[in-house]
Short mmCIF file of C-alpha atoms in Angstrom, two decimals:
data_model
loop_
_atom_site.label_atom_id
_atom_site.label_comp_id
_atom_site.label_asym_id
_atom_site.label_seq_id
_atom_site.Cartn_x
_atom_site.Cartn_y
_atom_site.Cartn_z
CA MET A 1 167.60 -137.44 190.73
CA ASP A 2 168.87 -138.66 194.04
CA TYR A 3 166.53 -137.14 196.61
CA THR A 4 169.27 -137.25 199.24
CA ILE A 5 170.95 -134.39 197.42
CA ILE A 6 167.74 -132.35 197.30
CA GLN A 7 167.23 -133.03 200.97
CA LYS A 8 170.79 -132.09 201.85
CA TYR A 9 170.44 -128.92 199.84
CA LEU A 10 167.19 -127.99 201.57
CA GLN A 11 168.80 -128.58 204.94
CA GLY A 12 171.72 -126.42 203.94
CA LYS A 13 174.19 -129.28 204.04
CA ALA A 14 174.98 -129.77 200.36
CA SER A 15 178.56 -129.39 199.18
CA ASN A 16 179.33 -127.21 196.18
CA GLU A 17 179.74 -130.32 194.10
CA GLU A 18 176.28 -131.54 195.10
CA LYS A 19 174.84 -128.12 194.38
CA GLU A 20 176.33 -128.27 190.88
CA GLN A 21 174.74 -131.69 190.40
CA LEU A 22 171.38 -130.37 191.53
CA PHE A 23 171.50 -127.33 189.26
CA ASN A 24 172.54 -129.44 186.29
CA TRP A 25 169.59 -131.68 186.93
CA LEU A 26 167.29 -128.64 187.13
CA ASP A 27 168.59 -127.50 183.76
CA GLU A 28 167.79 -130.80 182.13
CA SER A 29 164.04 -130.28 181.90
CA THR A 30 161.16 -128.12 182.99
CA SER A 31 159.58 -131.04 184.76
CA ASN A 32 162.70 -131.45 186.90
CA LYS A 33 162.55 -127.80 187.80
CA ASP A 34 158.84 -127.95 188.55
CA GLU A 35 159.41 -130.97 190.74
CA TYR A 36 162.08 -129.17 192.71
CA ILE A 37 160.00 -126.01 193.03
CA GLU A 38 157.08 -127.97 194.44
CA ILE A 39 159.33 -129.67 196.97
CA LYS A 40 160.91 -126.39 197.95
CA LYS A 41 157.50 -124.78 198.42
CA ILE A 42 156.40 -127.54 200.74
CA TRP A 43 159.69 -127.21 202.56
CA ALA A 44 159.32 -123.45 202.95
CA LEU A 45 155.72 -123.65 204.13
CA THR A 46 156.53 -126.28 206.73
CA SER A 47 159.58 -124.43 208.02
CA ARG A 48 160.01 -123.20 211.53
CA GLU A 49 162.96 -121.40 212.95
CA GLU A 50 163.22 -121.72 216.73
CA ASN A 51 162.83 -118.42 218.48
CA VAL A 52 165.94 -118.92 220.60
CA GLU A 53 166.25 -115.27 221.50
CA GLY A 54 162.70 -115.34 222.85
CA LYS A 55 161.58 -112.38 220.78
CA THR A 56 158.17 -111.09 221.75
CA TRP A 57 155.81 -108.67 220.11
CA SER A 58 156.71 -105.97 222.66
CA ASP A 59 160.31 -106.10 221.39
CA ILE A 60 159.38 -105.02 217.91
CA GLU A 61 156.09 -103.20 218.31
CA PRO A 62 156.38 -99.81 216.67
CA SER A 63 155.71 -97.12 219.23
CA GLU A 64 153.95 -94.46 217.25
CA LEU A 65 152.83 -96.04 214.03
CA LYS A 66 149.22 -95.30 213.25
CA PRO A 67 147.25 -97.47 210.88
CA ALA A 68 147.23 -96.09 207.37
CA LYS A 69 143.62 -95.58 206.47
CA THR A 70 143.91 -93.67 203.26
CA LYS A 71 146.31 -94.19 200.48
CA THR A 72 145.59 -91.14 198.41
CA LEU A 73 148.26 -89.23 196.56
CA GLN A 74 147.98 -86.44 199.11
CA HIS A 75 148.75 -89.01 201.76
CA TRP A 76 151.94 -90.01 199.95
CA LEU A 77 152.96 -86.47 199.32
CA ALA A 78 152.44 -85.59 202.96
CA ARG A 79 154.62 -88.48 203.99
CA ALA A 80 157.07 -87.61 201.27
CA ALA A 81 157.78 -84.31 202.89
CA VAL A 82 158.62 -86.03 206.13
CA PHE A 83 160.59 -88.96 204.90
CA LEU A 84 162.63 -87.47 202.15
CA LEU A 85 165.94 -89.22 202.36
CA LEU A 86 168.85 -87.87 200.48
CA ILE A 87 170.70 -90.99 199.60
CA SER A 88 173.65 -89.95 197.56
CA CYS A 89 175.23 -86.90 196.10
CA GLY A 90 177.26 -87.55 192.99
CA ALA A 91 180.35 -85.59 192.14
CA ILE A 92 179.37 -84.47 188.67
CA GLY A 93 176.90 -81.65 188.60
CA GLY A 94 175.61 -82.74 191.98
CA ARG A 95 173.27 -85.59 191.30
CA ILE A 96 170.85 -86.15 194.07
CA ILE A 97 168.76 -89.20 194.59
CA SER A 98 165.89 -88.60 196.86
CA LYS A 99 163.97 -91.65 197.78
CA ILE A 100 160.82 -91.94 199.75
CA VAL A 101 160.79 -95.30 201.39
CA GLU A 102 158.63 -94.86 204.44
CA THR A 103 155.52 -96.81 203.55
CA PRO A 104 153.72 -98.65 206.31
CA VAL A 105 151.06 -100.11 204.07
CA TYR A 106 150.49 -103.26 202.24
CA SER A 107 151.56 -102.32 198.74
CA GLN A 108 154.44 -99.93 198.98
CA MET A 109 154.85 -96.96 196.68
CA TYR A 110 158.25 -95.67 195.82
CA SER A 111 158.99 -92.37 194.25
CA VAL A 112 162.19 -90.77 193.15
CA ILE A 113 162.46 -87.06 192.64
CA SER A 114 165.15 -85.27 190.71
CA PRO A 115 164.88 -81.71 192.02
CA ALA A 116 165.18 -78.58 189.89
CA GLY A 117 168.83 -77.97 189.15
CA GLN A 118 169.73 -81.67 189.41
CA MET A 119 169.88 -84.79 187.28
CA THR A 120 169.38 -88.22 188.83
CA ASN A 121 170.32 -91.75 187.77
CA ILE A 122 168.35 -94.65 189.16
CA GLU A 123 168.22 -98.37 188.64
CA LEU A 124 164.78 -99.92 189.04
CA PRO A 125 164.47 -103.33 190.74
CA ASP A 126 164.29 -105.13 187.38
CA GLY A 127 167.59 -103.61 186.26
CA THR A 128 166.05 -100.91 184.06
CA LEU A 129 168.18 -97.78 184.08
CA VAL A 130 166.42 -94.44 184.25
CA MET A 131 168.02 -91.05 184.00
CA LEU A 132 165.80 -88.29 185.32
CA ASN A 133 166.17 -84.77 184.03
CA SER A 134 165.73 -81.78 186.33
CA GLY A 135 162.37 -81.27 188.02
CA THR A 136 161.22 -84.83 187.37
CA LYS A 137 159.35 -87.32 189.51
CA ILE A 138 158.93 -91.01 188.88
CA GLN A 139 156.72 -93.35 190.90
CA TYR A 140 156.29 -97.11 191.01
CA SER A 141 154.52 -99.45 193.35
CA GLY A 142 155.96 -102.16 195.56
CA ASP A 143 154.61 -104.90 193.34
CA PHE A 144 156.92 -103.71 190.57
CA THR A 145 159.09 -106.66 191.50
CA ASP A 146 156.18 -109.05 190.96
CA GLY A 147 156.19 -108.27 187.27
CA ASN A 148 154.01 -105.17 187.43
CA ARG A 149 156.58 -103.08 185.58
CA GLN A 150 154.69 -99.82 185.58
CA VAL A 151 155.96 -96.34 186.37
CA TYR A 152 154.30 -92.96 186.46
CA LEU A 153 156.33 -90.07 185.11
CA GLU A 154 156.08 -86.35 185.63
CA GLY A 155 158.89 -84.65 183.76
CA GLU A 156 161.57 -85.94 181.43
CA ALA A 157 163.48 -89.20 181.60
CA PHE A 158 165.62 -91.47 179.49
CA PHE A 159 164.85 -95.18 179.86
CA ASP A 160 167.07 -98.14 179.13
CA VAL A 161 164.61 -100.94 179.77
CA GLN A 162 165.72 -104.39 180.88
CA LYS A 163 164.43 -107.01 178.46
CA ASP A 164 161.59 -109.15 179.80
CA VAL A 165 159.19 -110.46 177.18
CA GLU A 166 156.74 -111.68 179.78
CA HIS A 167 156.31 -108.40 181.55
CA PRO A 168 155.86 -105.29 179.44
CA PHE A 169 157.32 -102.11 180.84
CA ILE A 170 154.76 -99.32 180.93
CA VAL A 171 155.39 -95.63 181.40
CA LYS A 172 152.30 -93.59 182.18
CA SER A 173 152.03 -89.85 182.23
CA GLU A 174 149.19 -87.41 182.45
CA LEU A 175 148.54 -87.30 178.69
CA LEU A 176 149.87 -90.47 177.08
CA GLY A 177 151.90 -93.51 177.93
CA VAL A 178 154.18 -96.06 176.30
CA LYS A 179 154.47 -99.81 176.46
CA VAL A 180 157.76 -101.57 175.77
CA TYR A 181 159.48 -104.90 176.21
CA GLY A 182 163.11 -103.88 176.28
CA THR A 183 164.51 -100.87 174.52
CA SER A 184 165.82 -97.37 175.11
CA PHE A 185 163.83 -94.22 174.65
CA ASN A 186 163.29 -90.73 175.96
CA ILE A 187 160.07 -89.24 177.26
CA GLN A 188 159.27 -85.65 178.01
CA ALA A 189 156.02 -85.09 179.87
CA TYR A 190 156.24 -82.14 182.23
CA PRO A 191 152.70 -81.50 183.52
CA GLU A 192 153.07 -77.74 183.08
CA ASP A 193 153.94 -78.14 179.37
CA ARG A 194 150.63 -79.89 178.62
CA ALA A 195 152.52 -81.88 175.98
CA PHE A 196 154.13 -85.29 175.58
CA THR A 197 157.18 -86.27 173.54
CA ALA A 198 158.53 -89.80 173.14
CA THR A 199 161.71 -90.43 171.16
CA LEU A 200 162.76 -93.99 170.38
CA ILE A 201 166.45 -94.86 170.16
CA GLU A 202 166.27 -98.62 169.70
CA GLY A 203 163.74 -101.45 169.96
CA SER A 204 160.05 -100.77 169.60
CA ILE A 205 157.47 -98.98 171.71
CA GLY A 206 153.72 -98.59 171.58
CA ILE A 207 152.08 -95.28 172.44
CA LEU A 208 149.16 -95.63 174.86
CA ASN A 209 146.22 -93.32 175.39
CA THR A 210 145.02 -92.52 178.90
CA SER A 211 142.90 -95.66 179.03
CA GLY A 212 146.01 -97.71 178.33
CA GLU A 213 145.09 -98.72 174.76
CA GLU A 214 147.86 -98.80 172.20
CA VAL A 215 147.17 -96.14 169.57
CA THR A 216 150.33 -96.36 167.50
CA LYS A 217 153.84 -97.79 167.36
CA LEU A 218 157.23 -96.15 166.89
CA VAL A 219 160.24 -97.50 165.07
CA PRO A 220 163.79 -96.47 166.05
CA GLY A 221 164.61 -92.90 165.12
CA GLU A 222 161.00 -91.73 165.35
CA LYS A 223 159.56 -89.12 167.65
CA ALA A 224 155.93 -88.90 168.73
CA TYR A 225 154.67 -85.51 169.82
CA PHE A 226 151.29 -84.78 171.29
CA GLU A 227 149.82 -81.56 172.63
CA GLU A 228 146.79 -81.58 174.86
CA SER A 229 145.00 -79.10 172.59
CA GLU A 230 145.52 -81.25 169.48
CA THR A 231 143.67 -84.35 168.36
CA ASN A 232 146.48 -86.07 166.48
CA ILE A 233 149.83 -87.47 167.50
CA ASP A 234 152.57 -86.11 165.30
CA ILE A 235 155.12 -88.78 164.33
CA ARG A 236 158.27 -87.95 162.42
CA LYS A 237 161.86 -89.12 161.85
CA VAL A 238 164.31 -87.13 163.90
CA ASP A 239 167.95 -86.99 164.84
CA THR A 240 167.44 -88.72 168.18
CA ALA A 241 170.68 -87.31 169.57
CA MET A 242 169.01 -83.92 169.77
CA TYR A 243 166.38 -85.32 172.10
CA THR A 244 168.67 -87.27 174.37
CA SER A 245 171.64 -84.94 174.48
CA TRP A 246 170.46 -83.60 177.84
CA LYS A 247 171.90 -86.77 179.33
CA GLU A 248 175.36 -85.51 178.45
CA GLY A 249 174.57 -82.06 179.72
CA LEU A 250 173.98 -80.72 176.21
CA VAL A 251 170.70 -79.18 175.25
CA THR A 252 169.74 -78.59 171.69
CA PHE A 253 166.96 -76.17 170.86
CA ARG A 254 165.31 -76.43 167.49
CA ASN A 255 163.79 -73.10 166.70
CA GLU A 256 162.07 -73.02 170.03
CA ARG A 257 160.27 -70.07 171.56
CA LEU A 258 162.17 -68.22 174.25
CA GLU A 259 159.17 -68.65 176.54
CA ASP A 260 159.53 -72.45 176.31
CA ILE A 261 163.29 -72.22 176.74
CA ALA A 262 162.72 -70.13 179.86
CA LYS A 263 160.63 -72.93 181.37
CA GLN A 264 163.47 -75.39 180.84
CA ILE A 265 166.09 -73.04 182.27
CA GLU A 266 163.90 -72.61 185.34
CA ARG A 267 164.02 -76.35 185.88
CA TRP A 268 167.73 -76.79 185.35
CA TYR A 269 168.92 -73.95 187.49
CA ASN A 270 166.07 -73.69 189.98
CA VAL A 271 165.47 -70.05 189.15
CA GLU A 272 162.37 -68.03 188.38
CA ILE A 273 162.26 -66.18 185.07
CA VAL A 274 159.97 -63.24 184.40
CA ILE A 275 159.68 -62.12 180.79
CA GLN A 276 158.98 -58.40 180.79
CA LYS A 277 159.45 -57.33 177.20
CA GLU A 278 156.46 -57.83 174.97
CA GLY A 279 157.09 -60.27 172.10
CA LEU A 280 160.36 -61.54 173.55
CA GLY A 281 158.74 -64.82 174.59
CA ASP A 282 157.82 -65.52 170.96
CA GLU A 283 161.30 -65.00 169.57
CA ARG A 284 162.96 -68.20 168.45
CA TYR A 285 166.35 -69.72 169.16
CA PHE A 286 168.28 -72.47 167.40
CA GLY A 287 171.44 -73.89 168.90
CA THR A 288 173.08 -76.15 171.46
CA ILE A 289 173.74 -75.15 175.02
CA LEU A 290 176.03 -76.73 177.59
CA LYS A 291 173.72 -77.23 180.52
CA ASN A 292 176.42 -77.49 183.16
CA LYS A 293 177.75 -73.99 182.57
CA PRO A 294 176.83 -71.19 184.95
CA ILE A 295 173.53 -69.56 184.12
CA ASP A 296 174.98 -66.20 183.09
CA GLN A 297 177.05 -67.96 180.41
CA ILE A 298 173.92 -69.59 179.03
CA LEU A 299 172.08 -66.30 178.98
CA GLU A 300 175.03 -64.68 177.20
CA VAL A 301 174.74 -67.34 174.49
CA LEU A 302 171.02 -66.65 174.09
CA LYS A 303 171.77 -62.95 173.83
CA LEU A 304 173.93 -63.52 170.74
CA THR A 305 171.04 -64.34 168.42
CA THR A 306 168.02 -62.85 170.16
CA SER A 307 167.12 -59.44 171.50
CA LEU A 308 167.34 -60.74 175.07
CA GLU A 309 168.66 -58.55 177.91
CA TYR A 310 168.61 -59.83 181.47
CA GLU A 311 169.00 -58.96 185.11
CA ILE A 312 169.62 -61.50 187.89
CA VAL A 313 168.19 -60.76 191.33
CA PRO A 314 169.47 -63.20 194.01
CA ARG A 315 166.98 -63.87 196.82
CA ALA A 316 167.58 -65.46 200.18
CA ASN A 317 165.86 -68.85 200.74
CA GLU A 318 164.14 -68.59 197.40
CA PRO A 319 165.12 -69.28 193.78
CA SER A 320 166.88 -66.33 192.21
CA LEU A 321 164.69 -64.11 190.10
CA ILE A 322 165.76 -63.34 186.53
CA TYR A 323 164.16 -60.59 184.49
CA TRP A 324 164.28 -60.96 180.71
CA LYS A 325 163.82 -57.60 179.14
CA MET B 1 152.27 -132.06 217.56
CA SER B 2 151.19 -130.82 214.19
CA PHE B 3 152.28 -127.88 212.18
CA TYR B 4 148.97 -126.11 212.12
CA ASP B 5 147.99 -126.73 215.71
CA SER B 6 147.41 -123.03 216.10
CA ARG B 7 144.49 -123.06 213.69
CA ASN B 8 142.36 -124.32 216.55
CA ILE B 9 142.98 -121.15 218.46
CA LEU B 10 140.24 -118.75 217.59
CA TYR B 11 141.61 -115.29 217.55
CA ASP B 12 139.17 -112.70 218.62
CA LEU B 13 139.21 -110.78 215.39
CA SER B 14 137.55 -107.66 216.72
CA SER B 15 140.03 -107.22 219.56
CA PHE B 16 142.80 -107.90 217.06
CA LYS B 17 141.47 -105.18 214.80
CA ASN B 18 141.06 -102.81 217.69
CA GLY B 19 144.75 -103.16 218.31
CA GLU B 20 144.51 -104.92 221.63
CA GLU B 21 147.91 -105.93 222.85
CA ASN B 22 147.00 -109.45 223.97
CA ALA B 23 145.30 -110.46 220.76
CA PHE B 24 148.33 -109.33 218.83
CA LYS B 25 150.75 -111.12 221.15
CA LEU B 26 148.92 -114.34 220.46
CA VAL B 27 149.16 -113.84 216.73
CA PHE B 28 152.87 -113.15 217.09
CA GLU B 29 153.55 -116.19 219.25
CA ASN B 30 151.70 -118.51 216.92
CA ASN B 31 153.28 -117.33 213.73
CA TYR B 32 156.69 -115.79 214.35
CA GLU B 33 158.71 -119.00 214.06
CA LYS B 34 156.89 -119.97 210.89
CA ILE B 35 157.50 -116.66 209.17
CA VAL B 36 161.17 -116.60 210.19
CA GLY B 37 161.46 -120.20 208.98
CA PHE B 38 159.93 -119.24 205.66
CA CYS B 39 162.26 -116.27 205.17
CA CYS B 40 165.31 -118.36 206.10
CA GLN B 41 164.54 -120.64 203.17
CA PHE B 42 165.21 -117.81 200.76
CA ILE B 43 167.55 -115.40 202.52
CA PRO B 44 170.93 -116.85 203.45
CA ASP B 45 171.57 -114.09 205.98
CA ARG B 46 169.71 -115.25 209.11
CA GLU B 47 169.62 -111.85 210.77
CA GLU B 48 168.18 -110.30 207.64
CA ALA B 49 165.59 -113.09 207.44
CA LYS B 50 164.52 -112.30 211.01
CA ASN B 51 164.32 -108.62 210.22
CA ILE B 52 162.07 -109.27 207.27
CA ALA B 53 159.85 -111.53 209.36
CA GLN B 54 159.56 -108.88 212.08
CA GLN B 55 158.70 -106.26 209.50
CA ALA B 56 155.88 -108.52 208.31
CA PHE B 57 154.36 -108.30 211.80
CA VAL B 58 154.81 -104.54 211.89
CA LYS B 59 152.99 -104.34 208.55
CA LEU B 60 150.23 -106.56 209.87
CA TRP B 61 149.93 -104.29 212.90
CA THR B 62 149.66 -101.15 210.80
CA ASN B 63 147.13 -102.73 208.48
CA ARG B 64 145.20 -104.75 211.03
CA GLU B 65 141.95 -103.04 210.11
CA GLU B 66 142.15 -104.45 206.61
CA VAL B 67 142.32 -108.06 207.73
CA ASN B 68 138.87 -109.59 207.61
CA THR B 69 139.18 -113.20 208.64
CA CYS B 70 141.40 -115.12 211.02
CA ASN B 71 142.85 -117.03 208.09
CA GLY B 72 143.65 -113.76 206.42
CA ILE B 73 146.19 -113.05 209.13
CA ARG B 74 148.60 -115.78 208.08
CA ALA B 75 148.05 -115.12 204.39
CA PHE B 76 148.91 -111.49 205.05
CA LEU B 77 152.08 -112.38 206.96
CA TYR B 78 153.33 -114.76 204.27
CA THR B 79 152.56 -112.23 201.54
CA ALA B 80 154.41 -109.46 203.34
CA ALA B 81 157.37 -111.79 203.95
CA LYS B 82 157.37 -112.91 200.32
CA THR B 83 157.34 -109.34 199.03
CA ASP B 84 160.17 -108.21 201.27
CA CYS B 85 162.29 -111.30 200.59
CA LEU B 86 161.91 -110.62 196.89
CA ASN B 87 162.80 -106.98 197.29
CA TYR B 88 165.84 -107.95 199.31
CA LEU B 89 167.02 -110.54 196.78
CA ARG B 90 166.56 -108.21 193.86
CA HIS B 91 168.42 -105.44 195.56
CA GLU B 92 171.17 -107.82 196.60
CA LYS B 93 171.40 -109.21 193.09
CA TYR B 94 172.69 -105.96 191.71
CA LYS B 95 174.81 -105.10 194.69
CA LEU B 96 176.76 -108.30 194.41
CA ASN B 97 176.64 -108.73 190.68
CA TYR B 98 180.36 -108.65 190.14
CA GLN B 99 181.68 -110.48 193.13
CA GLN B 100 179.32 -113.37 193.42
CA ASN B 101 180.16 -116.77 192.12
CA ILE B 102 177.95 -118.40 189.54
CA LEU B 103 176.50 -120.96 191.92
CA GLU B 104 175.33 -118.34 194.39
CA LYS B 105 173.81 -116.32 191.58
CA ARG B 106 171.89 -119.31 190.33
CA GLU B 107 170.63 -120.12 193.81
CA LYS B 108 169.45 -116.58 194.24
CA LEU B 109 167.66 -116.48 190.88
CA LEU B 110 165.99 -119.80 191.57
CA ASN B 111 164.84 -118.58 194.97
CA GLN B 112 163.40 -115.49 193.34
CA GLU B 113 161.48 -117.61 190.87
CA ILE B 114 160.05 -119.74 193.64
CA LEU B 115 159.03 -116.76 195.72
CA GLU B 116 157.37 -115.16 192.73
CA SER B 117 155.27 -118.24 192.11
CA PHE B 118 153.79 -118.21 195.61
CA LYS B 119 150.25 -116.92 195.65
CA PHE B 120 148.97 -116.26 199.12
CA ASP B 121 145.58 -115.19 198.00
CA ARG B 122 143.45 -115.64 201.11
CA LEU B 123 141.16 -118.40 199.87
CA GLU B 124 143.90 -120.29 198.16
CA TYR B 125 146.02 -120.08 201.27
CA MET B 126 143.27 -121.46 203.53
CA GLU B 127 142.91 -124.38 201.22
CA LEU B 128 146.65 -124.89 201.08
CA GLU B 129 146.98 -124.87 204.85
CA GLU B 130 144.26 -127.44 205.23
CA MET B 131 145.69 -129.63 202.53
CA ILE B 132 149.17 -129.56 204.04
CA GLN B 133 147.69 -130.66 207.34
CA ASN B 134 145.70 -133.44 205.66
CA ALA B 135 148.74 -134.58 203.73
CA LEU B 136 150.79 -134.66 206.92
CA ASP B 137 148.12 -136.80 208.54
CA LYS B 138 148.33 -139.27 205.69
CA LEU B 139 152.04 -139.97 206.12
CA PRO B 140 152.98 -143.41 207.44
CA GLU B 141 153.55 -143.25 211.18
CA LYS B 142 157.37 -143.48 211.31
CA CYS B 143 157.69 -141.18 208.38
CA ARG B 144 155.40 -138.60 210.00
CA GLN B 145 157.27 -138.77 213.30
CA VAL B 146 160.59 -138.13 211.60
CA PHE B 147 159.24 -135.33 209.46
CA VAL B 148 157.49 -133.59 212.36
CA LYS B 149 160.58 -133.79 214.57
CA SER B 150 162.78 -132.54 211.77
CA ARG B 151 160.55 -129.73 210.56
CA PHE B 152 158.59 -128.55 213.59
CA GLU B 153 160.67 -129.52 216.58
CA TYR B 154 164.01 -128.14 215.37
CA LYS B 155 165.67 -131.54 215.74
CA LYS B 156 168.85 -132.44 213.91
CA ASN B 157 168.92 -135.68 211.91
CA ARG B 158 171.38 -137.16 214.42
CA GLU B 159 169.09 -136.35 217.38
CA ILE B 160 166.08 -137.90 215.64
CA ALA B 161 168.05 -141.05 214.94
CA ASP B 162 168.97 -141.32 218.61
CA GLU B 163 165.48 -140.57 219.88
CA LEU B 164 163.74 -143.05 217.64
CA GLY B 165 166.54 -145.60 217.77
CA ILE B 166 166.95 -145.75 214.01
CA ALA B 167 169.92 -145.30 211.68
CA LEU B 168 170.87 -141.85 210.42
CA LYS B 169 170.32 -143.07 206.87
CA SER B 170 166.82 -144.10 207.83
CA VAL B 171 166.07 -140.57 209.08
CA GLU B 172 167.17 -139.19 205.74
CA SER B 173 165.18 -141.69 203.74
CA ASN B 174 162.07 -141.01 205.82
CA ILE B 175 162.33 -137.27 205.17
CA THR B 176 162.73 -137.98 201.49
CA ARG B 177 159.76 -140.30 201.57
CA ALA B 178 157.68 -137.67 203.35
CA LEU B 179 158.61 -135.06 200.75
CA LYS B 180 157.67 -137.39 197.92
CA ILE B 181 154.29 -138.21 199.45
CA LEU B 182 153.56 -134.59 200.32
CA ARG B 183 154.41 -133.52 196.80
CA LYS B 184 152.06 -136.12 195.36
CA GLU B 185 149.26 -135.10 197.72
CA LEU B 186 149.76 -131.40 197.16
CA LYS B 187 150.43 -131.47 193.44
CA ASP B 188 147.20 -129.68 192.60
CA VAL B 189 147.58 -126.85 195.05
CA LEU B 190 151.19 -126.05 194.30
CA PRO B 191 150.90 -125.01 190.69
CA SER B 192 154.21 -123.98 189.25
CA VAL B 193 153.94 -121.43 186.57
CA LEU B 194 155.52 -122.10 183.22
CA TRP B 195 159.12 -121.07 183.34
CA MET B 196 160.84 -119.30 180.51
CA PHE B 197 164.28 -120.54 179.66
#
């Protein structure tokens, strides 16, 4: 390779034609690429850009920043309250992305919260698409971009993971985790449910215990279910559409207890449900619900096949209270 | 004038850690141009590159208590700059996905790869700094003069040619020669990871 071209390129003087030549040469072999990378590293480390504006430290010194001494979760949560930025409100069903970006420490932590009553779509820095269901929080650290593709999930999310064989994508939650290389799957792990459900749509995922060891693998169409009180992970073939239909605003209940359904409704609509009638919580419901409908329509549907009666009590500055009786 | 002249300045680490204005000013003066220069190699937008460099100093300021040696200061600054450049490029990659031409995309991806392969681990960085200095010292005189003027004195090739009374072509060939020698000298400390194709 003619070094004049490399030099011109480094000095920002190469024409498009010369750039093409350089890139073609890089494609020819790994050793060419390595050679260029070494040169570029030397170039970058010996670079200086004249401070023509005469910037001084006083120009950029932050006025009130205090050194961050602790990096505990409480610390993040405290900051989270202050620096919650609402970035965008979608038109459909009011999606809200809340992003906490204020992080004056070395390794940044990012978290995205999809509040109760909302669904949120995000794209992680590696191109992985994540759809967060209501009342869900996902966290990842600033070195995510350095190949540490690890997220911590509280709640339910659908993942479409960008393929990267070198860097496994890991989802951790309180009970279990999963490890993948590029696939799409759904995970439900709301802390209050004390249970974990992973449903695989395509690809392959490994289920991890809390120490990060792989305990089993799923093939497409399988669902792994684990309850904190149990010792075994239950794996079975399922109709995956039932577990991912929430993405389309459809929710399918499979003979679920009204008490569990109530928990989900609380998350979607940001309401508080109090079950008053004895035994009502144990009644079961089977059917599909359109999540985007007003809550009274949903409750009417539940009423059709259960003994449910309800009363909605709106409250100012607080989630509405709904009595099931 | 050498690139690492500032290594002879002994920062008073305790006054730096205590957040004393003057200690920090010194650190800023000795490193700002280098960090901006580094960022400019990866971020085409000059203003953005400056922003990222300035943020690196803000991060250093907020985390000054964690820095334990004078050499750690520069390693910290480069690491912070690297991380933010990468974040910027990755973000930009998706923003521009559909409008960018193929050449620009390839440049960006290559720059990301290079940034990722930098390891500014404190010890490694100290060694690297020293080796760059040693390698610079080993360059033949003319070659070193040209390289130093071009890289550290913000001189254009034309200006160097005039100052040293040599042909423009000779300036270019001396820079090339310097790069080749530096690469040979530094081969062991600039490990490139294995790239996946």
